[in-house]
mmCIF file of C-alpha atoms and ligand atoms in Angstrom:
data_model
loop_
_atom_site.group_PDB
_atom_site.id
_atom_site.type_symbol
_atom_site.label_atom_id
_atom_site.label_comp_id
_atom_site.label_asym_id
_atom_site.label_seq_id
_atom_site.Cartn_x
_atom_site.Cartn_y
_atom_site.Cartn_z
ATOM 1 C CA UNK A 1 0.000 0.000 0.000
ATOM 2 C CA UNK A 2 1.102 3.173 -0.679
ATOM 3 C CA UNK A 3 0.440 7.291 -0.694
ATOM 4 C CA UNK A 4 1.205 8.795 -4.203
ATOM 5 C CA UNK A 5 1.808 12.830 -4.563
ATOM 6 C CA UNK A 6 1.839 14.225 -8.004
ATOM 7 C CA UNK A 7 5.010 17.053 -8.442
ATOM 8 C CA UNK A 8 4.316 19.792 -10.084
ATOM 9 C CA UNK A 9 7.018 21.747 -11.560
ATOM 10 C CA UNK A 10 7.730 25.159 -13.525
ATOM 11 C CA UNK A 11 10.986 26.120 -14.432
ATOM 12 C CA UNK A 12 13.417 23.432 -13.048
ATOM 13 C CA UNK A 13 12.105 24.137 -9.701
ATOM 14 C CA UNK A 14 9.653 21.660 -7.997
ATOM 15 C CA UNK A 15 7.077 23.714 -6.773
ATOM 16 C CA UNK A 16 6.682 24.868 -2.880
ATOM 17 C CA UNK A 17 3.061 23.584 -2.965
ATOM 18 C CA UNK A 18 3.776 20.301 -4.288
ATOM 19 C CA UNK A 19 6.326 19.786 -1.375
ATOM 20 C CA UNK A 20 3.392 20.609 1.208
ATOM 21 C CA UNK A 21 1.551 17.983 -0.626
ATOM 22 C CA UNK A 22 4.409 15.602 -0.152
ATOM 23 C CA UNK A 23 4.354 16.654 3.758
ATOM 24 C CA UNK A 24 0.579 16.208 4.303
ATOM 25 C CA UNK A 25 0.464 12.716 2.388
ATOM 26 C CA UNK A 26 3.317 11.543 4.974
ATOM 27 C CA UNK A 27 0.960 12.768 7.938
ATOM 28 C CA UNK A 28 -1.733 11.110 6.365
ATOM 29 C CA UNK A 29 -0.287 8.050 6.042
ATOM 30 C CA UNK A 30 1.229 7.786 9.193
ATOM 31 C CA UNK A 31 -2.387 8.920 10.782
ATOM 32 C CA UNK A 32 -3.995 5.820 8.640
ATOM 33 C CA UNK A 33 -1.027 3.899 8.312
ATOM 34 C CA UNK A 34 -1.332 3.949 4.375
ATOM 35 C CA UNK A 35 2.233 2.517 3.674
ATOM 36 C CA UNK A 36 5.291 3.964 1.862
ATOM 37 C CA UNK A 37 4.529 7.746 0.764
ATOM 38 C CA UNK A 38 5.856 7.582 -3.400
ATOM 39 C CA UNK A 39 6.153 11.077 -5.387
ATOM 40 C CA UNK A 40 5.500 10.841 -9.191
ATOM 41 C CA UNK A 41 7.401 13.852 -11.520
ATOM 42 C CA UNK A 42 6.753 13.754 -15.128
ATOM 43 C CA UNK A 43 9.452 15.208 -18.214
ATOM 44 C CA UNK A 44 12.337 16.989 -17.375
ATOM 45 C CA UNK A 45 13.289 17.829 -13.764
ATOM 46 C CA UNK A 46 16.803 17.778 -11.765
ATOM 47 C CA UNK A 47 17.448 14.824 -9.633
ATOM 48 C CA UNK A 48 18.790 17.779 -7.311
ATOM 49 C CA UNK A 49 15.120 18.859 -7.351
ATOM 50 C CA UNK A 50 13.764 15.488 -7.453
ATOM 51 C CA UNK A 51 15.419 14.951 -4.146
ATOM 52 C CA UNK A 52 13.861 17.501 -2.088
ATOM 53 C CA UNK A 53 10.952 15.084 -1.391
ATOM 54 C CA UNK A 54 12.795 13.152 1.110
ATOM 55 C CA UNK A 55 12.656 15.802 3.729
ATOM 56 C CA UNK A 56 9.442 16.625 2.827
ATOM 57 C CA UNK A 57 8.506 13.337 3.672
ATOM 58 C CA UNK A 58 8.422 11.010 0.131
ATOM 59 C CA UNK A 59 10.648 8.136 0.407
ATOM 60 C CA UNK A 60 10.719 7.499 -3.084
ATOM 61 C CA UNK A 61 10.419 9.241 -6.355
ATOM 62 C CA UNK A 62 9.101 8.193 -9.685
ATOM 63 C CA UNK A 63 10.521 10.098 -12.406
ATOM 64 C CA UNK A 64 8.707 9.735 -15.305
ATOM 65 C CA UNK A 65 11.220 11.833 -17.895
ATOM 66 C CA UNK A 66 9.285 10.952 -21.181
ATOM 67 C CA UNK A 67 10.218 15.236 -22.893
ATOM 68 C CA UNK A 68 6.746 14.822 -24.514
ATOM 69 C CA UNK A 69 5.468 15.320 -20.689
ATOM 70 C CA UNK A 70 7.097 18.833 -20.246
ATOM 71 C CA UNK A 71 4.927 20.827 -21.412
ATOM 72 C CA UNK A 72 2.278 19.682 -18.491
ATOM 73 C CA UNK A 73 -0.521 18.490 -20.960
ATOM 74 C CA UNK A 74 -3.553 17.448 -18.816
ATOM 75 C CA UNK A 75 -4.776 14.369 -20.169
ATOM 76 C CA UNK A 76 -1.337 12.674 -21.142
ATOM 77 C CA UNK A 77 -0.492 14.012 -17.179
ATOM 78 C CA UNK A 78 -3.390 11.815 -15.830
ATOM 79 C CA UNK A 79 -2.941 8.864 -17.468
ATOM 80 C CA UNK A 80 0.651 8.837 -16.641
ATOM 81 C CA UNK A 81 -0.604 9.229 -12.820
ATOM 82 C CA UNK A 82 -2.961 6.637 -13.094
ATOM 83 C CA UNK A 83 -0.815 4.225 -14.513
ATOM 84 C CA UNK A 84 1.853 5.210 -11.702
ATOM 85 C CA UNK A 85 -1.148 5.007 -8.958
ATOM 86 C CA UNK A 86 -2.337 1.691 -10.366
ATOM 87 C CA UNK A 87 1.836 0.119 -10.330
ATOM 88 C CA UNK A 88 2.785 1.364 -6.665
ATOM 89 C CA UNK A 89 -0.871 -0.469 -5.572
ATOM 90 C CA UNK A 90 -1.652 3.205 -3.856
ATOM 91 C CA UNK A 91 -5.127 3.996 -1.773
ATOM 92 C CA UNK A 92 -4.692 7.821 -1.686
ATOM 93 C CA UNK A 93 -3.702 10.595 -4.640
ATOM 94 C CA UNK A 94 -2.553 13.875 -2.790
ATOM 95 C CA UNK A 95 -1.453 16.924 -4.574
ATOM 96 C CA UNK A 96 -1.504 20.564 -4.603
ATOM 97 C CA UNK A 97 -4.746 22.630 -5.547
ATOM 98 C CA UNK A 98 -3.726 24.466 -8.484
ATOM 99 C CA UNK A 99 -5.093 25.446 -11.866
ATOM 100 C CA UNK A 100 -3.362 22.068 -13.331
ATOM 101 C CA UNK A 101 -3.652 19.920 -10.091
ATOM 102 C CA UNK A 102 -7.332 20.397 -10.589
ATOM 103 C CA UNK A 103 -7.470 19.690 -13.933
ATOM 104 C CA UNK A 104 -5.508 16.617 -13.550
ATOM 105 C CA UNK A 105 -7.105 15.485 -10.782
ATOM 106 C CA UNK A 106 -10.310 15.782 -12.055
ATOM 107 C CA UNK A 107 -9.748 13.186 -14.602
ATOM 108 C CA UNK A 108 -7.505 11.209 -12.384
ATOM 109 C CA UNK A 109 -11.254 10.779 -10.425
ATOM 110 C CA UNK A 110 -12.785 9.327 -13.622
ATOM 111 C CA UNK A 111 -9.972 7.283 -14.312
ATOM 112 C CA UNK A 112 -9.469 5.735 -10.937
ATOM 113 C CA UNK A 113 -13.200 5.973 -9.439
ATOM 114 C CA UNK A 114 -12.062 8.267 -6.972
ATOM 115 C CA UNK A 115 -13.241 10.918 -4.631
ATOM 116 C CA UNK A 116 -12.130 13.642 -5.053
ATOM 117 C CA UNK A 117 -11.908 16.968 -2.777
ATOM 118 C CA UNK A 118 -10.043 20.166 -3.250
ATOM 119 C CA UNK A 119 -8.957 23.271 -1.037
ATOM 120 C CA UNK A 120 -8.257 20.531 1.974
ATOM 121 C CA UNK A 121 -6.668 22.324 4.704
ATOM 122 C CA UNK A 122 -6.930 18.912 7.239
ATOM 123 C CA UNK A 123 -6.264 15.523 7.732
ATOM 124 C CA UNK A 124 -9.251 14.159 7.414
ATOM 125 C CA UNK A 125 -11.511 13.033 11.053
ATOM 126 C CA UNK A 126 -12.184 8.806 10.355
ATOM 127 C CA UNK A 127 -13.740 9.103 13.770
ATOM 128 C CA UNK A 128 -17.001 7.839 11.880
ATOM 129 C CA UNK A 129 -16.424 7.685 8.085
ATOM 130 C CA UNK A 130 -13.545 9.725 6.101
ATOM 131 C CA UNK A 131 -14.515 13.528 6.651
ATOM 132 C CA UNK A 132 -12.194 15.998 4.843
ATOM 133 C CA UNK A 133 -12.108 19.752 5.690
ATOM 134 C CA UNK A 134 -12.099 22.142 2.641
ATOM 135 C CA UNK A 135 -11.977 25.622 2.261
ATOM 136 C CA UNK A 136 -14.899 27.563 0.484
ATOM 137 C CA UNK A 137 -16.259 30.680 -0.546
ATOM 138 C CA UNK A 138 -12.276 32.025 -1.093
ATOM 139 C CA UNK A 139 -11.283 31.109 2.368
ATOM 140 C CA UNK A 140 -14.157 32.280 4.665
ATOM 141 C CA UNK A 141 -16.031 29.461 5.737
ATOM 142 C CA UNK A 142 -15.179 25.379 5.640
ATOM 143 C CA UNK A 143 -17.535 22.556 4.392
ATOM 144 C CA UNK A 144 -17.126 18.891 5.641
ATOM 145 C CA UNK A 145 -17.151 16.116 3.040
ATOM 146 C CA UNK A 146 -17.553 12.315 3.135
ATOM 147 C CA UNK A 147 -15.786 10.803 1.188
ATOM 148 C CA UNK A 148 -16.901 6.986 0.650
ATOM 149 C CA UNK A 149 -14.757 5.497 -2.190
ATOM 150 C CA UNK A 150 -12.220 3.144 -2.376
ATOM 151 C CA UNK A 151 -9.743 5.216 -3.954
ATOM 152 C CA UNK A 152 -9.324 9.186 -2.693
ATOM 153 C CA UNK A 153 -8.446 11.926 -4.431
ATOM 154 C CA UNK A 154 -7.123 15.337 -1.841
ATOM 155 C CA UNK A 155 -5.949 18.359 -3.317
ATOM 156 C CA UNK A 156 -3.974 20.383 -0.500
ATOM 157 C CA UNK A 157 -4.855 23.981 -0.517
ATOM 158 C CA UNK A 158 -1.752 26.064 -0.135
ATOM 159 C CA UNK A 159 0.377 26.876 3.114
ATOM 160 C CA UNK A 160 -2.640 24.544 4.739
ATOM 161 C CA UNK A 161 0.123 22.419 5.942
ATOM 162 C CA UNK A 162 3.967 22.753 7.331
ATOM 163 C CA UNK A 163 6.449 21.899 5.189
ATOM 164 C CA UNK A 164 7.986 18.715 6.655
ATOM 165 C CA UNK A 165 12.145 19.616 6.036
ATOM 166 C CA UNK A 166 13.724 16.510 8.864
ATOM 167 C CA UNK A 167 12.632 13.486 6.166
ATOM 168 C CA UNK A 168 15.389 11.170 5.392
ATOM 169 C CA UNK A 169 17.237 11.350 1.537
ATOM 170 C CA UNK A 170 14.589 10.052 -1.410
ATOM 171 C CA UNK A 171 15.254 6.764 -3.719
ATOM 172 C CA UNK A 172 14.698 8.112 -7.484
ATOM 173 C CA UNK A 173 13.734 5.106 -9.973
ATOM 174 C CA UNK A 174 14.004 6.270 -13.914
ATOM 175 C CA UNK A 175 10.489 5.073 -15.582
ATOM 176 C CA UNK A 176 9.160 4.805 -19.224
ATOM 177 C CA UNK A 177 5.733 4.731 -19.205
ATOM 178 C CA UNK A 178 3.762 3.439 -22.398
ATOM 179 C CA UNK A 179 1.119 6.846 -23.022
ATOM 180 C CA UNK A 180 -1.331 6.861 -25.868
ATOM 181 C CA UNK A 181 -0.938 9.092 -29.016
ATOM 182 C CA UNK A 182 -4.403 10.131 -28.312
ATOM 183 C CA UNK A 183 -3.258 11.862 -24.684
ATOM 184 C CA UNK A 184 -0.807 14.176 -26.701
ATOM 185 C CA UNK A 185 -3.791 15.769 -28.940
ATOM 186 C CA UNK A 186 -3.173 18.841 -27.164
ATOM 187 C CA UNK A 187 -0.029 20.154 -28.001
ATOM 188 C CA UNK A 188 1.708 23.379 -26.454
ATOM 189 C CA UNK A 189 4.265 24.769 -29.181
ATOM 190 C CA UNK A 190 5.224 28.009 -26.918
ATOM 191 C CA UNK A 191 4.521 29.644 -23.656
ATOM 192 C CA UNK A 192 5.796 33.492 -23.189
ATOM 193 C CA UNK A 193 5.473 33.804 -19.339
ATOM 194 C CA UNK A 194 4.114 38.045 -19.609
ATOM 195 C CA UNK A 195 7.014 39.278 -16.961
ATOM 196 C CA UNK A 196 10.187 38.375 -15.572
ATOM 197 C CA UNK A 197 8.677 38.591 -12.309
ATOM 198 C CA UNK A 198 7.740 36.183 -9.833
ATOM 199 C CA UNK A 199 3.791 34.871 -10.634
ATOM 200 C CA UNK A 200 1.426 36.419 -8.087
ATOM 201 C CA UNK A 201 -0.916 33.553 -7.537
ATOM 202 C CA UNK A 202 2.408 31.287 -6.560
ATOM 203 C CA UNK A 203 4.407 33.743 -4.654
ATOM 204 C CA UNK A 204 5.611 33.605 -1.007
ATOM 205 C CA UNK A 205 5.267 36.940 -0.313
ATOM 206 C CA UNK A 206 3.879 39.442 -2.170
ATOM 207 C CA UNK A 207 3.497 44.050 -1.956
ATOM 208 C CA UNK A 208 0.875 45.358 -3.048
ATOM 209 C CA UNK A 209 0.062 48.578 -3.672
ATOM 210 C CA UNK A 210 -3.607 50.862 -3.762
ATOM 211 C CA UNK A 211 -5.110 54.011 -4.578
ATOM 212 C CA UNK A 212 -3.312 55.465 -1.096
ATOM 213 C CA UNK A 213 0.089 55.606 -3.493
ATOM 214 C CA UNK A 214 -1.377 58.171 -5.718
ATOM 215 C CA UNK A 215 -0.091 57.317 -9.312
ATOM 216 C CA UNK A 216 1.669 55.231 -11.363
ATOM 217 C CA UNK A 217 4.938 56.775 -10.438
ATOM 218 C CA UNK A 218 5.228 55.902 -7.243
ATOM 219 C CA UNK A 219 5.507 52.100 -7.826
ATOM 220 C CA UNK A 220 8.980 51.895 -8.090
ATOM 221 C CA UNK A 221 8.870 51.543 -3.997
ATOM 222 C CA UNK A 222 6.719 48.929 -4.205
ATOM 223 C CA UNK A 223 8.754 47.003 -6.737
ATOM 224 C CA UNK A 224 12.089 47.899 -4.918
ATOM 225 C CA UNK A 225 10.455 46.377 -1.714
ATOM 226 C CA UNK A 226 9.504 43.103 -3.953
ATOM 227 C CA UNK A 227 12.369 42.808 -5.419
ATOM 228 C CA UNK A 228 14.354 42.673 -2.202
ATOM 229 C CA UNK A 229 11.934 40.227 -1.045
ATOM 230 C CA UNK A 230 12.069 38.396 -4.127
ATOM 231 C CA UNK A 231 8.206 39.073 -3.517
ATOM 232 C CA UNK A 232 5.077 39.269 -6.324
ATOM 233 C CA UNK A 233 3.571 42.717 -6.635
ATOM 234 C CA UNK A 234 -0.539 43.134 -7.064
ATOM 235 C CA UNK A 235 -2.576 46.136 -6.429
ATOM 236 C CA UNK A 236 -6.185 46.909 -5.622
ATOM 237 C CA UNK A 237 -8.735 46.515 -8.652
ATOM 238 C CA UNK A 238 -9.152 50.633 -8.614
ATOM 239 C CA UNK A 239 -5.674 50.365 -9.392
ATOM 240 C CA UNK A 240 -5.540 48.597 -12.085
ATOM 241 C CA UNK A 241 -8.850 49.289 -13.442
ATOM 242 C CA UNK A 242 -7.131 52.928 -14.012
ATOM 243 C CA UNK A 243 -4.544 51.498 -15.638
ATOM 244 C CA UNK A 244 -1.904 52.454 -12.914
ATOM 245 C CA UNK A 245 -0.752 48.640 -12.891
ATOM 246 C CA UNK A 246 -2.014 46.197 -15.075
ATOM 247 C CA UNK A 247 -5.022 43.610 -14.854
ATOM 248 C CA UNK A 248 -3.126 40.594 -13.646
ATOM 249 C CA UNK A 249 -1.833 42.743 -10.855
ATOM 250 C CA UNK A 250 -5.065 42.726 -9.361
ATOM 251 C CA UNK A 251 -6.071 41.374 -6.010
ATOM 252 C CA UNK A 252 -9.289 40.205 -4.857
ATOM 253 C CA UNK A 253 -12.884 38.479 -5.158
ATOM 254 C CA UNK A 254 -12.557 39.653 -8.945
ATOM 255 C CA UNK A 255 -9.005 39.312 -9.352
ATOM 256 C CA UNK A 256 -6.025 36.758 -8.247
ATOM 257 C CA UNK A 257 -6.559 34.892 -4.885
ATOM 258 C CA UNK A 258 -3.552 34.870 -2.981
ATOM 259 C CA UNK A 259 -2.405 32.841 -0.219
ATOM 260 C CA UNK A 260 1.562 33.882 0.566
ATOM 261 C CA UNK A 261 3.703 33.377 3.718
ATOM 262 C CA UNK A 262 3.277 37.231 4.227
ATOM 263 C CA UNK A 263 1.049 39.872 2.344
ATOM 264 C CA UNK A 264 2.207 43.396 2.163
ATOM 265 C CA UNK A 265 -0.894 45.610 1.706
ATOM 266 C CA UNK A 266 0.187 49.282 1.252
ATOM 267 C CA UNK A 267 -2.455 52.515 1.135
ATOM 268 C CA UNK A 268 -4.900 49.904 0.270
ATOM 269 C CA UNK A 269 -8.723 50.320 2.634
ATOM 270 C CA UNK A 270 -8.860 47.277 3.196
ATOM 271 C CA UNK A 271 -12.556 46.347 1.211
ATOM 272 C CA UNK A 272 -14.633 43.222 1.740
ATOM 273 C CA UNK A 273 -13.554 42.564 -2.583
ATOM 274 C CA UNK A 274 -9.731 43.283 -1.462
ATOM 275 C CA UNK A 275 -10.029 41.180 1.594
ATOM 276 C CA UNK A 276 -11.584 38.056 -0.246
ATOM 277 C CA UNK A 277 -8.694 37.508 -2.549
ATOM 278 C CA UNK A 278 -5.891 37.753 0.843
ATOM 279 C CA UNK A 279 -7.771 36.265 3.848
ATOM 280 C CA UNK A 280 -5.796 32.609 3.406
ATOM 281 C CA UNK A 281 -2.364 35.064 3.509
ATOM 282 C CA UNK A 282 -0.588 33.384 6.522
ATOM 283 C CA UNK A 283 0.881 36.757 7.958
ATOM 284 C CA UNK A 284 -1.041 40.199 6.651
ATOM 285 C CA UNK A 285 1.042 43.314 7.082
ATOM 286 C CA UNK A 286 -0.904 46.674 6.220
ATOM 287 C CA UNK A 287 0.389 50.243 6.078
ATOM 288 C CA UNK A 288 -2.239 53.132 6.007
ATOM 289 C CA UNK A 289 -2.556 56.226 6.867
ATOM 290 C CA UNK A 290 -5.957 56.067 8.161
ATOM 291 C CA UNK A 291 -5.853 54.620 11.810
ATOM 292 C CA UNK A 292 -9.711 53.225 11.133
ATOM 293 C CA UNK A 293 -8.625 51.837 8.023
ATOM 294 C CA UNK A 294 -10.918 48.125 7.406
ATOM 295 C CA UNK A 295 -7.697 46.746 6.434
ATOM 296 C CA UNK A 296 -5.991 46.824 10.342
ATOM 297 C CA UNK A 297 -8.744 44.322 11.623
ATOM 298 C CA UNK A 298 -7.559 41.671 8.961
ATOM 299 C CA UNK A 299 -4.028 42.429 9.912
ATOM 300 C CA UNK A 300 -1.478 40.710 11.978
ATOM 301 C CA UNK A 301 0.774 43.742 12.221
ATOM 302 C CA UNK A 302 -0.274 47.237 11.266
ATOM 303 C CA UNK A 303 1.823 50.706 10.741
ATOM 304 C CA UNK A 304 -0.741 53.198 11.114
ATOM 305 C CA UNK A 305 1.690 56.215 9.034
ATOM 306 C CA UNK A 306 2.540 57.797 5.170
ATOM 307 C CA UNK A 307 3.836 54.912 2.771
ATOM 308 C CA UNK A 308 5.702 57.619 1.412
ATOM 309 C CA UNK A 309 7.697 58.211 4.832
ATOM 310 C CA UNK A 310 7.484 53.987 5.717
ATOM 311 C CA UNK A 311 8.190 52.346 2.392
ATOM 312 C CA UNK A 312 11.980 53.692 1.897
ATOM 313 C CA UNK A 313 12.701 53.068 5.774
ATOM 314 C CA UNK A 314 11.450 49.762 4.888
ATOM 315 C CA UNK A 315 13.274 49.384 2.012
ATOM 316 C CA UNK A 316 16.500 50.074 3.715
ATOM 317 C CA UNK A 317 15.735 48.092 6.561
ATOM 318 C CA UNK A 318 15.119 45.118 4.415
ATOM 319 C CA UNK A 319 18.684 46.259 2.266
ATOM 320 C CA UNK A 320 20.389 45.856 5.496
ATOM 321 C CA UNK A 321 19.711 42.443 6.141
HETATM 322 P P1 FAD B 1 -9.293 53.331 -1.555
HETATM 323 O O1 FAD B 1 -10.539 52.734 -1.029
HETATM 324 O O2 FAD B 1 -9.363 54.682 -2.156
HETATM 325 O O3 FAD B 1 -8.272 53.341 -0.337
HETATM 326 C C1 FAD B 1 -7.019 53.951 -0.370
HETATM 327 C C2 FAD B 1 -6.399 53.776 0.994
HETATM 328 O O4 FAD B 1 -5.106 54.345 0.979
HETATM 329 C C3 FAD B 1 -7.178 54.460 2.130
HETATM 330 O O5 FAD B 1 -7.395 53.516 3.182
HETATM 331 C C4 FAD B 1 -6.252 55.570 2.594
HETATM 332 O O6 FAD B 1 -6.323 55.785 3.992
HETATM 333 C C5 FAD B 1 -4.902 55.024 2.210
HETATM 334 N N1 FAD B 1 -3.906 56.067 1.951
HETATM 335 C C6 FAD B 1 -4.045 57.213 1.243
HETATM 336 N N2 FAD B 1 -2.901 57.902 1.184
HETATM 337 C C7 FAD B 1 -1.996 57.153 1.892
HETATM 338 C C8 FAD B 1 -0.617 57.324 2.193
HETATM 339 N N3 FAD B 1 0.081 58.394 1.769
HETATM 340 N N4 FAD B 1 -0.011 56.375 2.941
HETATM 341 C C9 FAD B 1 -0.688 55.290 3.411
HETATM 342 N N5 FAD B 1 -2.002 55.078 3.122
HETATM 343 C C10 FAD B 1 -2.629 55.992 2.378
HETATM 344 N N6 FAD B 1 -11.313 45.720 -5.002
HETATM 345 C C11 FAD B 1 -10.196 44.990 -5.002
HETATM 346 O O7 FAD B 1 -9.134 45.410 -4.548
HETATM 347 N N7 FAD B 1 -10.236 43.723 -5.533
HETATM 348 C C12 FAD B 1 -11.348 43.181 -6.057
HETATM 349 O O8 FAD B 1 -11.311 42.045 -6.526
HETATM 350 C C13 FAD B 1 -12.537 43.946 -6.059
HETATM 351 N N8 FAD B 1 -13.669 43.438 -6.562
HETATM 352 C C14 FAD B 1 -14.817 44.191 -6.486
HETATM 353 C C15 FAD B 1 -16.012 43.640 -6.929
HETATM 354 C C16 FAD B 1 -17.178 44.377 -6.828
HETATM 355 C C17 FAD B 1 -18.456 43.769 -7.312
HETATM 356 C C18 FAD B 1 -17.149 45.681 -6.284
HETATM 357 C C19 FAD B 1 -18.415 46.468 -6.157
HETATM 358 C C20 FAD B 1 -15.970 46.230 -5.856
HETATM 359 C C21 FAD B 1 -14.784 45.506 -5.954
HETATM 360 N N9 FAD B 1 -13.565 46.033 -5.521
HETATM 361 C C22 FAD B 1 -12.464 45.253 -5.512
HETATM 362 C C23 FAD B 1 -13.438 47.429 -5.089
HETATM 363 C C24 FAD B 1 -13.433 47.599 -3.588
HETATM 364 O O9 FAD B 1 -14.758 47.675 -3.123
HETATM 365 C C25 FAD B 1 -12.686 48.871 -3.164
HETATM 366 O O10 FAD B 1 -13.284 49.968 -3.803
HETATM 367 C C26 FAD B 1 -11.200 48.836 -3.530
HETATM 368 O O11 FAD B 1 -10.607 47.676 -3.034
HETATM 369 C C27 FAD B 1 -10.525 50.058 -2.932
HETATM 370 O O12 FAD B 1 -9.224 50.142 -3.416
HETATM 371 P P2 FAD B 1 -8.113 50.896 -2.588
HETATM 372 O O13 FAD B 1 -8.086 50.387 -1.207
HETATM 373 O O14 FAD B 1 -6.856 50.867 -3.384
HETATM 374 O O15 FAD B 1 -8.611 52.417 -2.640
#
């Protein structure tokens, strides 16, 4: 018997998330005692990389390096899981929620007769039944569901769970899988990433910036303080909807839900829209001017003062670290 996590990957790097996965699946099993905890990566990906399951808690890894698999197409991505599921005789599929984590999972659940949940932030109660905890409505309330197949499908909402770093060193095993024609249909001939800059939805900490830093010009402090922080930047949706920063920038119910290690929230009110798209932010840090700002109650730590006197401080604060 056997866990399985499915890596995700983007750029040579093995991403954060997928490690948490790998961490919660090694709780999990030792909760349930559901055997050996296996990783599956597919196409091209360091062993250096690779190897960062073992602390997270994988003992092994199956690296499925077929190049045709790099460019993360969904349905050649499930059956490659479900073939890997099916070898290593696993009970549970755990992996990150994410735009392709959901799409893979989703027909990983058809293929494997699996329940499937997303946005778990628990390990599930078997007290009576399995009963996972999920997080709904972007983070504001939690729904229970029973899950009563065979097979289970949990996709780990992000910084849900501690990252597991005392595991011991990983056993990588080189596989060629045998993947229909028909799974490559799809094919990806380019992706042009729109900045340089780290992606907002995946970043560990992100600044952002509202209508409280007046114009367009003023942004350089914000992405001085990023880049020091090798943060994400994102704005209100007033901001961007005046064209101050652009569209994927934007924050909230409407915009990009974040969920960082630390959230940076300068002259920004602090709306119920803003709030929806930063409440699962583990650490909220807001600067305003306005003592009675809506933003403070949300926040963890709060500098009631001028961005324009606190963001260079900051910024040289942060420089002398
Ligand atoms: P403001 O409300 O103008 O606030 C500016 C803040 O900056 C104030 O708190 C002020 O005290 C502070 N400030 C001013 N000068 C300084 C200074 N020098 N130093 C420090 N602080 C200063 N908004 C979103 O962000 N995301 C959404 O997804 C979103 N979706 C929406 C959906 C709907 C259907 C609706 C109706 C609205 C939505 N909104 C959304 C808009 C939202 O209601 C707010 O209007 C918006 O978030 C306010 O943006 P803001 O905080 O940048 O601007």
């Amino acid at each position: 018997m056997s866990v399985l996590v499915y890596i995700e990957h983007a750029e040579g790097s093995v991403k954060k998330t997928s490690l948490e996965a790998i961490s919660y699946a090694k709780a999990l099993s030792e909760k349930l005692s559901l055997g050996e905890v296996i990783a599956v990566a597919l196409g091209a990906i360091s062993t250096d990389e690779l190897s960062k399951a073992g602390p997270a808690g994988a003992s092994k890894v199956i690296h499925v390096g077929d190049q045709k698999l790099n460019d993360g197409i969904i349905q050649a991505h499930a059956e490659a899981v479900a073939q890997v599921y099916k070898k290593v005789v696993a009970s549970t599929l755990v992996l990150a929620k994410s735009s392709l984590g959901d799409a893979v999972a989703a027909r990983l659940a058809i293929k494997l007769d699996a329940g499937l949940v997303s946005n778990v932030v628990e390990l599930p109660d078997t007290t009576s039944g399995y009963k996972v905890k999920r997080s709904i409505y972007t983070g504001k309330a939690f729904a229970e569901t029973m899950v009563n197949t065979e097979n289970k499908i949990l996709a780990v909402k992000k910084n849900a769970v501690d990252l597991k770093t005392d595991g011991p060193a990983v056993v990588i095993e080189e596989v060629t899988l045998e993947i229909p024609a028909a799974d490559f249909v799809t094919s990806i001939t380019s992706t042009d990433k729109a900045t340089g800059e780290i992606l907002l939805p995946e970043a560990d900490i992100v600044v952002s910036g509202g209508r409280g830093m007046k114009g367009p010009e003023n942004w350089g402090m914000i992405e001085e303080l990023a880049k020091e922080l090798e943060a994400a930047t994102g704005c209100s949706k007033p901001v961007s909807d005046i064209g101050w920063r652009p569209h994927h920038e934007h924050v909230g119910q409407t915009g990009v839900k974040v969920a960082p290690t630390l959230y940076i929230a300068v002259g920004i009110s602090g709306a119920i829209q803003h709030l929806a798209g930063v409440n699962s932010s583990k650490c909220i840090v807001v600067i305003n001017k306005d003592p009675e700002a809506p933003f403070f109650k949300a926040a963890d730590y709060g500098i009631v003062g001028d961005a324009f006197e606190i963001l260079p401080k900051l910024i040289e604060a942060v420089k002398a670290q």
